[in-house]
Coordinates of C-alpha atoms and ligand atoms in Angstrom, one line a residue:
M1 CA 127.1 60.6 81.2
L2 CA 125.1 63.8 80.3
V3 CA 127.2 66.9 79.5
L4 CA 125.8 70.3 80.3
P5 CA 126.8 73.2 78.1
D6 CA 129.1 75.7 79.7
C7 CA 128.4 79.4 80.0
A8 CA 129.6 80.0 76.5
G9 CA 127.3 77.3 75.2
R10 CA 130.0 74.7 74.6
N11 CA 130.5 71.4 76.2
S12 CA 132.6 72.1 79.2
P13 CA 135.3 69.7 80.6
F14 CA 134.3 70.6 84.1
S15 CA 130.7 69.7 83.6
Q16 CA 131.8 66.1 82.7
R17 CA 132.8 65.8 86.4
S18 CA 129.2 66.3 87.4
H19 CA 126.6 63.6 87.7
S20 CA 123.6 63.2 85.5
L21 CA 120.6 65.0 86.3
L22 CA 118.4 62.2 85.0
P23 CA 116.1 60.6 85.9
L24 CA 114.5 63.5 87.9
R25 CA 112.4 62.0 90.6
S26 CA 109.8 64.6 91.0
K27 CA 111.0 67.9 89.4
T28 CA 111.6 69.7 92.7
F29 CA 113.9 72.5 93.6
Q30 CA 115.3 74.5 96.4
I31 CA 117.2 77.9 96.4
E32 CA 119.7 78.9 99.0
T33 CA 120.3 82.7 99.0
L34 CA 123.3 84.5 100.4
G35 CA 123.9 88.2 100.6
C36 CA 121.7 91.3 100.1
K37 CA 118.1 92.1 99.4
V38 CA 118.8 92.3 95.6
N39 CA 119.8 88.6 95.8
Q40 CA 116.7 87.8 97.8
Y41 CA 114.6 89.4 95.1
D42 CA 116.5 87.6 92.3
S43 CA 116.0 84.2 94.0
Q44 CA 112.3 84.8 94.1
R45 CA 112.4 85.6 90.4
L46 CA 114.3 82.3 89.8
A47 CA 111.7 80.4 91.8
E48 CA 109.0 81.9 89.6
M49 CA 110.8 80.8 86.4
L50 CA 111.3 77.3 87.7
E51 CA 107.7 77.0 88.7
N52 CA 106.7 78.3 85.4
A53 CA 108.7 75.5 83.8
G54 CA 106.8 72.9 85.9
F55 CA 109.2 72.5 88.9
S56 CA 108.0 72.8 92.4
H57 CA 109.6 74.1 95.5
V58 CA 110.3 71.9 98.5
P59 CA 111.1 73.2 101.9
P60 CA 114.4 72.7 103.7
G61 CA 114.7 69.2 105.1
E62 CA 113.4 67.6 102.0
T63 CA 115.8 66.5 99.3
P64 CA 115.2 68.4 96.0
D65 CA 116.0 67.3 92.4
L66 CA 117.7 70.5 91.7
W67 CA 119.6 72.8 94.2
F68 CA 120.5 76.3 93.4
V69 CA 122.7 78.7 95.4
N70 CA 122.4 82.4 94.7
T71 CA 125.9 83.5 96.0
C72 CA 127.4 86.8 97.1
T73 CA 131.0 87.9 96.9
V74 CA 131.2 91.0 98.9
T75 CA 133.8 89.5 101.3
H76 CA 135.9 86.5 101.5
A77 CA 133.7 85.2 104.2
A78 CA 130.7 85.3 101.7
D79 CA 132.8 83.3 99.1
R80 CA 133.8 80.7 101.6
K81 CA 130.3 80.3 102.9
A82 CA 129.2 79.6 99.3
R83 CA 131.8 76.9 98.8
Q84 CA 130.9 75.3 102.2
L85 CA 127.2 75.2 101.2
I86 CA 128.0 73.6 97.8
R87 CA 130.3 70.9 99.5
R88 CA 127.6 70.2 102.2
Q89 CA 124.9 69.9 99.6
N90 CA 126.9 67.4 97.6
R91 CA 127.8 65.4 100.7
E92 CA 124.3 65.3 102.1
A93 CA 122.3 65.1 98.8
P94 CA 124.7 63.6 96.1
R95 CA 121.8 62.9 93.8
S96 CA 120.6 66.5 93.6
G97 CA 121.8 68.6 90.6
I98 CA 123.7 71.6 91.9
F99 CA 123.6 75.0 90.1
V100 CA 125.5 78.0 91.3
T101 CA 124.6 81.5 90.3
G102 CA 124.9 85.2 91.7
C103 CA 127.9 87.5 92.1
Y104 CA 130.5 84.9 93.2
A105 CA 129.5 82.7 90.3
T106 CA 130.3 85.6 88.0
L107 CA 133.7 86.2 89.5
E108 CA 134.9 82.7 90.1
K109 CA 133.2 80.6 87.5
D110 CA 136.0 78.0 86.7
L111 CA 136.9 77.7 90.5
I112 CA 133.3 77.0 91.3
A113 CA 132.8 74.6 88.4
G114 CA 135.7 72.5 89.7
I115 CA 133.9 71.7 93.0
D116 CA 132.5 68.2 93.1
G117 CA 128.9 67.8 92.2
V118 CA 128.5 71.3 90.5
N119 CA 126.4 70.9 87.3
G120 CA 126.4 74.4 86.1
V121 CA 127.7 77.9 87.0
Y122 CA 125.9 80.9 85.7
G123 CA 126.0 84.7 86.4
P124 CA 122.8 86.5 87.3
D125 CA 122.4 87.7 83.6
E126 CA 122.6 84.1 82.2
W127 CA 119.5 82.6 83.7
D128 CA 117.7 82.0 80.4
R129 CA 120.6 79.8 79.3
M130 CA 120.7 78.2 82.7
L131 CA 117.0 77.4 82.6
E132 CA 117.3 76.1 79.0
A133 CA 120.0 73.7 80.1
V134 CA 118.2 72.6 83.2
C135 CA 114.9 72.0 81.2
S136 CA 116.7 70.2 78.4
Q137 CA 118.4 67.9 80.8
A138 CA 115.1 67.3 82.6
G139 CA 113.3 66.6 79.3
T140 CA 110.8 69.5 79.9
P141 CA 110.1 72.6 77.9
P142 CA 111.8 75.8 79.1
P143 CA 109.8 78.4 81.0
G144 CA 107.4 80.6 79.2
I145 CA 108.9 83.6 80.9
R146 CA 112.3 85.2 80.4
S147 CA 114.5 86.4 83.2
S148 CA 113.9 90.0 82.1
D149 CA 110.1 89.6 82.6
F150 CA 109.1 90.7 86.1
G151 CA 106.2 88.6 86.9
L152 CA 104.3 87.1 89.7
N153 CA 107.0 87.6 92.3
C154 CA 105.6 85.8 95.4
F155 CA 108.2 86.0 98.3
R156 CA 106.6 82.8 99.7
G157 CA 106.7 82.6 103.4
R158 CA 107.6 86.3 104.1
A159 CA 105.7 89.2 105.4
R160 CA 107.8 91.8 103.5
A161 CA 108.4 91.8 99.9
C162 CA 111.3 93.4 97.9
V163 CA 110.7 95.2 94.7
K164 CA 113.8 95.6 92.7
I165 CA 113.9 98.8 90.9
Q166 CA 117.5 99.2 90.0
D167 CA 120.7 97.0 89.4
G168 CA 124.3 97.7 88.8
C169 CA 126.7 100.4 90.0
D170 CA 129.5 102.4 88.3
A171 CA 130.9 104.2 91.4
F172 CA 133.8 101.9 91.7
C173 CA 134.5 102.5 95.4
S174 CA 138.1 101.3 95.9
Y175 CA 137.3 98.3 98.0
C176 CA 134.1 97.1 96.3
I177 CA 133.8 94.2 93.9
V178 CA 130.2 94.9 93.1
P179 CA 130.5 97.1 89.9
H180 CA 132.7 94.3 88.4
V181 CA 130.0 91.7 88.9
R182 CA 126.7 93.6 88.7
G183 CA 127.5 95.7 85.7
R184 CA 126.5 99.2 84.8
P185 CA 123.5 100.9 86.4
R186 CA 120.2 99.9 85.0
S187 CA 116.7 101.3 86.2
R188 CA 113.5 99.5 85.9
P189 CA 110.7 101.6 84.2
L190 CA 108.5 103.0 86.9
E191 CA 105.2 101.6 85.5
D192 CA 106.8 98.1 85.3
A193 CA 107.9 98.4 89.0
L194 CA 104.5 99.7 90.1
E195 CA 102.7 96.8 88.3
E196 CA 104.7 94.5 90.4
G197 CA 104.0 96.5 93.6
R198 CA 100.3 96.2 92.8
R199 CA 100.5 92.5 92.4
M200 CA 102.5 92.1 95.7
I201 CA 99.8 94.1 97.4
G202 CA 97.2 91.9 95.8
H203 CA 99.0 88.9 97.3
G204 CA 98.6 90.4 100.7
F205 CA 102.0 91.9 101.5
R206 CA 101.9 94.8 103.9
E207 CA 105.5 96.0 103.4
L208 CA 107.3 96.7 100.1
V209 CA 111.0 97.3 100.3
L210 CA 112.4 99.3 97.3
T211 CA 115.7 97.6 96.4
G212 CA 118.7 98.2 94.2
V213 CA 122.5 97.7 94.1
H214 CA 122.9 101.6 94.0
L215 CA 119.3 103.0 94.6
G216 CA 120.2 106.7 94.3
L217 CA 121.3 106.2 90.7
Y218 CA 117.6 105.3 89.8
G219 CA 116.5 106.9 86.7
R220 CA 119.8 108.2 85.3
D221 CA 119.6 105.7 82.4
L222 CA 115.9 106.1 81.6
S223 CA 114.5 108.3 78.9
E224 CA 111.7 109.5 81.1
S225 CA 112.6 112.1 83.7
V226 CA 112.2 110.2 86.9
E227 CA 114.1 109.8 90.1
L228 CA 114.0 107.8 93.2
A229 CA 111.7 110.4 94.9
D230 CA 109.1 109.8 92.1
V231 CA 109.2 106.1 92.7
V232 CA 108.7 106.6 96.5
S233 CA 105.7 108.9 96.0
A234 CA 104.2 106.6 93.4
F235 CA 104.6 103.4 95.7
A236 CA 103.2 105.4 98.7
A237 CA 100.1 106.3 96.6
L238 CA 99.3 102.6 95.7
D239 CA 97.7 101.7 99.1
R240 CA 98.0 103.7 102.2
H241 CA 97.7 100.6 104.4
V242 CA 100.9 99.2 102.9
R243 CA 104.2 100.4 104.3
I244 CA 107.0 101.4 102.0
R245 CA 110.7 101.2 103.0
L246 CA 113.9 102.0 101.3
S247 CA 116.9 99.7 101.3
S248 CA 120.5 101.1 101.4
L249 CA 121.1 104.6 99.9
E250 CA 124.3 106.6 99.5
G251 CA 124.2 109.6 102.1
P252 CA 124.6 112.4 99.5
E253 CA 121.6 110.9 97.6
A254 CA 119.1 111.6 100.5
N255 CA 118.2 114.9 98.8
G256 CA 115.4 117.3 99.5
R257 CA 112.9 115.8 96.9
L258 CA 113.5 112.3 98.3
L259 CA 113.0 113.4 101.9
A260 CA 109.8 115.3 101.0
A261 CA 108.4 112.1 99.3
M262 CA 109.4 110.2 102.5
T263 CA 107.0 112.3 104.6
S264 CA 104.0 110.3 103.4
P265 CA 102.6 108.5 106.5
N266 CA 103.0 105.1 105.0
V267 CA 106.7 105.5 104.1
C268 CA 109.0 104.3 106.9
P269 CA 111.1 107.2 108.3
H270 CA 114.2 104.9 108.1
L271 CA 117.3 105.3 106.0
H272 CA 120.2 103.0 105.7
L273 CA 123.1 105.3 104.8
P274 CA 126.5 103.4 104.6
L275 CA 129.1 105.6 106.1
Q276 CA 132.0 103.1 105.9
S277 CA 134.5 105.3 107.7
A278 CA 134.4 108.7 109.3
D279 CA 138.1 109.5 108.7
A280 CA 138.6 112.0 105.8
E281 CA 141.8 110.3 104.6
V282 CA 140.3 106.8 104.7
L283 CA 137.1 107.9 102.9
R284 CA 139.4 109.5 100.2
A285 CA 141.3 106.2 99.8
M286 CA 137.9 104.3 99.7
G287 CA 136.9 106.6 96.8
R288 CA 133.7 107.6 98.6
S289 CA 132.0 110.7 97.3
Y290 CA 131.9 112.5 100.7
G291 CA 134.0 113.4 103.7
P292 CA 132.9 113.3 107.3
V293 CA 131.6 116.9 107.4
E294 CA 129.4 116.4 104.3
F295 CA 128.0 113.1 105.9
Y296 CA 127.2 114.8 109.1
D297 CA 125.3 117.6 107.2
V298 CA 123.3 114.8 105.5
L299 CA 122.3 113.5 108.9
E300 CA 121.2 117.0 109.9
T301 CA 119.2 117.5 106.8
V302 CA 117.5 114.1 107.2
R303 CA 116.6 114.9 110.8
A304 CA 115.2 118.3 109.9
A305 CA 113.0 116.7 107.2
L306 CA 111.7 113.6 108.9
P307 CA 110.2 113.0 112.3
D308 CA 112.7 111.2 114.5
P309 CA 114.1 109.2 111.6
A310 CA 116.0 105.9 112.1
I311 CA 119.4 106.2 110.5
S312 CA 121.3 102.9 110.3
T313 CA 124.8 102.5 108.7
D314 CA 127.5 100.2 107.6
I315 CA 131.2 100.5 108.8
I316 CA 134.2 98.9 107.4
V317 CA 137.1 98.5 110.0
G318 CA 140.7 97.7 109.1
F319 CA 140.8 99.5 105.6
P320 CA 144.4 99.5 104.5
G321 CA 146.3 102.4 106.1
E322 CA 143.6 102.9 108.7
S323 CA 145.6 104.3 111.6
D324 CA 144.6 104.2 115.3
R325 CA 143.8 107.9 115.0
A326 CA 141.6 107.3 111.9
F327 CA 139.7 104.5 113.7
R328 CA 139.1 106.8 116.7
N329 CA 137.7 109.4 114.3
T330 CA 135.2 106.8 113.1
L331 CA 134.3 105.7 116.6
E332 CA 133.8 109.3 117.8
F333 CA 131.7 110.1 114.8
C334 CA 129.4 107.2 115.5
E335 CA 129.2 108.1 119.1
N336 CA 127.8 111.5 118.1
A337 CA 125.8 110.6 115.1
G338 CA 123.0 108.8 116.8
F339 CA 122.8 105.8 114.5
S340 CA 120.0 103.4 115.3
R341 CA 122.0 100.5 114.2
I342 CA 125.5 99.9 112.9
H343 CA 126.7 96.9 110.8
V344 CA 130.3 96.4 111.3
F345 CA 132.4 94.6 108.6
N346 CA 136.0 93.8 108.7
Y347 CA 137.8 95.1 105.5
S348 CA 138.1 92.0 103.0
P349 CA 140.7 92.4 100.3
R350 CA 139.1 91.6 97.0
P351 CA 141.5 91.1 94.0
N352 CA 141.0 93.4 91.0
T353 CA 139.8 96.3 93.2
V354 CA 142.0 99.3 93.7
A355 CA 142.2 98.9 97.5
Y356 CA 143.7 95.4 97.0
G357 CA 147.0 97.2 96.2
I358 CA 146.9 99.8 99.1
A359 CA 149.5 99.3 101.8
P360 CA 149.8 98.7 104.7
R361 CA 147.3 96.1 105.3
I362 CA 145.9 96.1 108.9
D363 CA 146.7 92.9 110.9
Q364 CA 143.9 90.7 111.9
A365 CA 144.3 91.2 115.7
T366 CA 144.1 95.0 115.3
A367 CA 141.1 94.8 113.0
G368 CA 139.4 92.4 115.4
R369 CA 139.9 94.7 118.3
R370 CA 138.5 97.6 116.3
S371 CA 135.4 95.8 115.2
E372 CA 134.8 94.6 118.8
A373 CA 135.0 98.2 120.0
L374 CA 132.6 99.4 117.3
R375 CA 130.2 96.4 117.9
S376 CA 130.1 97.3 121.5
L377 CA 129.3 100.9 120.7
A378 CA 126.7 99.6 118.2
G379 CA 125.0 97.6 120.9
R380 CA 124.8 100.5 123.3
L381 CA 123.4 102.9 120.5
G382 CA 120.9 100.3 119.4
T383 CA 119.7 99.9 123.1
E384 CA 119.4 103.7 123.5
W385 CA 117.5 103.9 120.3
A386 CA 115.0 101.2 121.3
S387 CA 114.4 102.8 124.7
K388 CA 113.0 105.9 123.0
F389 CA 109.9 103.9 122.1
L390 CA 109.1 102.4 125.5
G391 CA 105.6 103.1 126.5
R392 CA 104.5 103.9 123.0
N393 CA 102.3 102.2 120.5
L394 CA 104.1 101.0 117.6
R395 CA 103.0 99.8 114.1
V396 CA 104.7 96.4 113.8
L397 CA 104.7 94.0 110.9
Y398 CA 104.9 90.6 112.5
E399 CA 107.0 88.2 110.4
K400 CA 107.3 84.9 112.3
T401 CA 106.8 83.0 115.5
E402 CA 109.8 81.9 117.3
P403 CA 110.2 78.7 119.4
D404 CA 109.8 80.6 122.6
G405 CA 106.2 81.3 121.7
W406 CA 106.7 85.0 120.8
M407 CA 106.1 86.4 117.3
C408 CA 108.6 89.1 116.2
G409 CA 108.7 91.8 113.6
Y410 CA 109.8 95.4 112.9
S411 CA 108.4 98.8 113.6
D412 CA 108.3 101.7 111.1
R413 CA 111.7 102.8 112.5
Y414 CA 113.1 99.3 112.3
V415 CA 113.0 98.4 116.0
R416 CA 112.5 94.7 116.6
V417 CA 109.4 94.1 118.6
K418 CA 108.0 90.9 120.1
A419 CA 104.6 90.0 121.3
P420 CA 102.8 86.8 122.4
A421 CA 102.2 84.7 119.3
D422 CA 98.9 85.1 117.4
A423 CA 98.9 83.4 114.0
A424 CA 96.1 85.7 112.8
L425 CA 98.3 88.7 113.1
L426 CA 101.4 87.3 111.2
G427 CA 101.9 89.3 108.0
N428 CA 99.7 92.2 109.2
L429 CA 100.6 95.7 110.4
T430 CA 99.6 95.6 114.0
T431 CA 99.5 98.3 116.6
T432 CA 101.5 97.1 119.7
S433 CA 101.8 98.8 123.1
V434 CA 105.4 98.5 124.1
H435 CA 106.1 98.0 127.9
R436 CA 109.4 96.3 128.3
Q437 CA 113.0 96.3 126.8
E438 CA 115.6 93.6 126.5
G439 CA 118.8 95.1 124.9
C440 CA 117.8 96.3 121.4
E441 CA 114.5 94.5 121.4
L442 CA 111.1 95.7 122.7
M443 CA 108.3 93.6 124.2
G444 CA 104.7 94.6 123.8
R445 CA 101.0 93.7 123.9
I446 CA 98.6 93.8 121.1
G447 CA 96.0 96.4 121.8
E448 CA 92.3 95.8 121.7
N449 CA 92.2 97.8 118.7
A450 CA 95.0 95.9 116.9
T451 CA 94.9 97.8 113.6
G452 CA 94.3 101.2 115.3
Q453 CA 96.6 104.3 115.5
S454 CA 100.2 104.2 116.1
D455 CA 102.5 106.8 117.4
D456 CA 105.7 105.2 116.0
Ligands
LIG1 S1 128.3 102.6 95.7 FE1 130.5 101.9 96.1 S2 130.1 100.4 97.8 FE2 128.1 100.7 96.8 S3 127.9 99.1 95.2 FE3 128.7 101.0 94.2 S4 131.0 100.6 94.2 FE4 130.0 99.3 95.8

């Protein structure tokens, strides 16, 4: 029986429960990714390291020699999903080596290591050792690149590519486990990020999403004087035919310089600003840096600076102590704020966070009723938002063809648009004339001048 070293480099008792990796049949791998865009980015980097070490990716449906799951721990549900996936993989492909990484792997290393079939558990900052262990077991030299090298990130099979420019957070919002697992804020030097952006464009990507755990902290730790606005301007200047989008940003960080940078025609006028609650007391207990009035001011500033911007948000319902009145405050705020999209999450108690000790907890039935009410409002607001674009020409990046024969993608303002499938247009920015609406989705036709002007 082979024994993999544990995360401190010792032989681990748990790893002795795992099966041998040898003999590897064909040096193949698959990666399952849970969670946010940062994880999506990291999984691509892991794929690149494995390919550099001579492994090749196989699509779902085939059985790989090595199976990796890049986990998320933002809620209990995310933890449970990771455990279910691991157990299913072990059941369905008992000869595949199973490696677990990501935020949940950092938080619950021993628990995950005890799941049958798991060969190794490594945090996101332990990949060099993980790859060394994998390669040594496979009898192959380790990759020639380190996890800290940002190389040919390929985002295979996708139309949009993420560029990670920042990691970590030290805001310690009272409900959030992320700072405990992702560490202090770190920014990627601008030239390094741009280099990757150029390579992605060279690979044919027509949308780059600037991604980070806490994007607004970009630059704070760098010696050069640079902030998020400079990154946006520099990426927008790379190629005017490539669309730039920002992932999630804290509301107060949408400052004048950033909004000015976002007026470039190829930067999407779309901001995802997580509000979480619109009740002053709940926001204070959450440890957020703003109250509802300040957040409303941010919305007005964004709307004054950008043409008809899409503003999406996240709301947590059932935070400890959230009264009926507090929830109604959130509901009323959302009704008036004109969000284009609302992601609703039920509060999930995470041990080792401040909120874990806050009483009283909100019972499941009440939290369920509140999230239903908010989701119903979100559906209505999303439909109203999409209806603004009926009869207009939208610039859409088509991402995939669905079984119904339509291809789908997103407009600059992140409305989902469908059009009759045309394989030649997948992955391209295509002007679409929108003539029909179904809920939050728009249906359109590709104009004769498919790459022409858009009034999105
Ligand atoms: S800003 Fe708050 S919610 Fe966002 S990652 Fe940091 S601690 Fe978590």
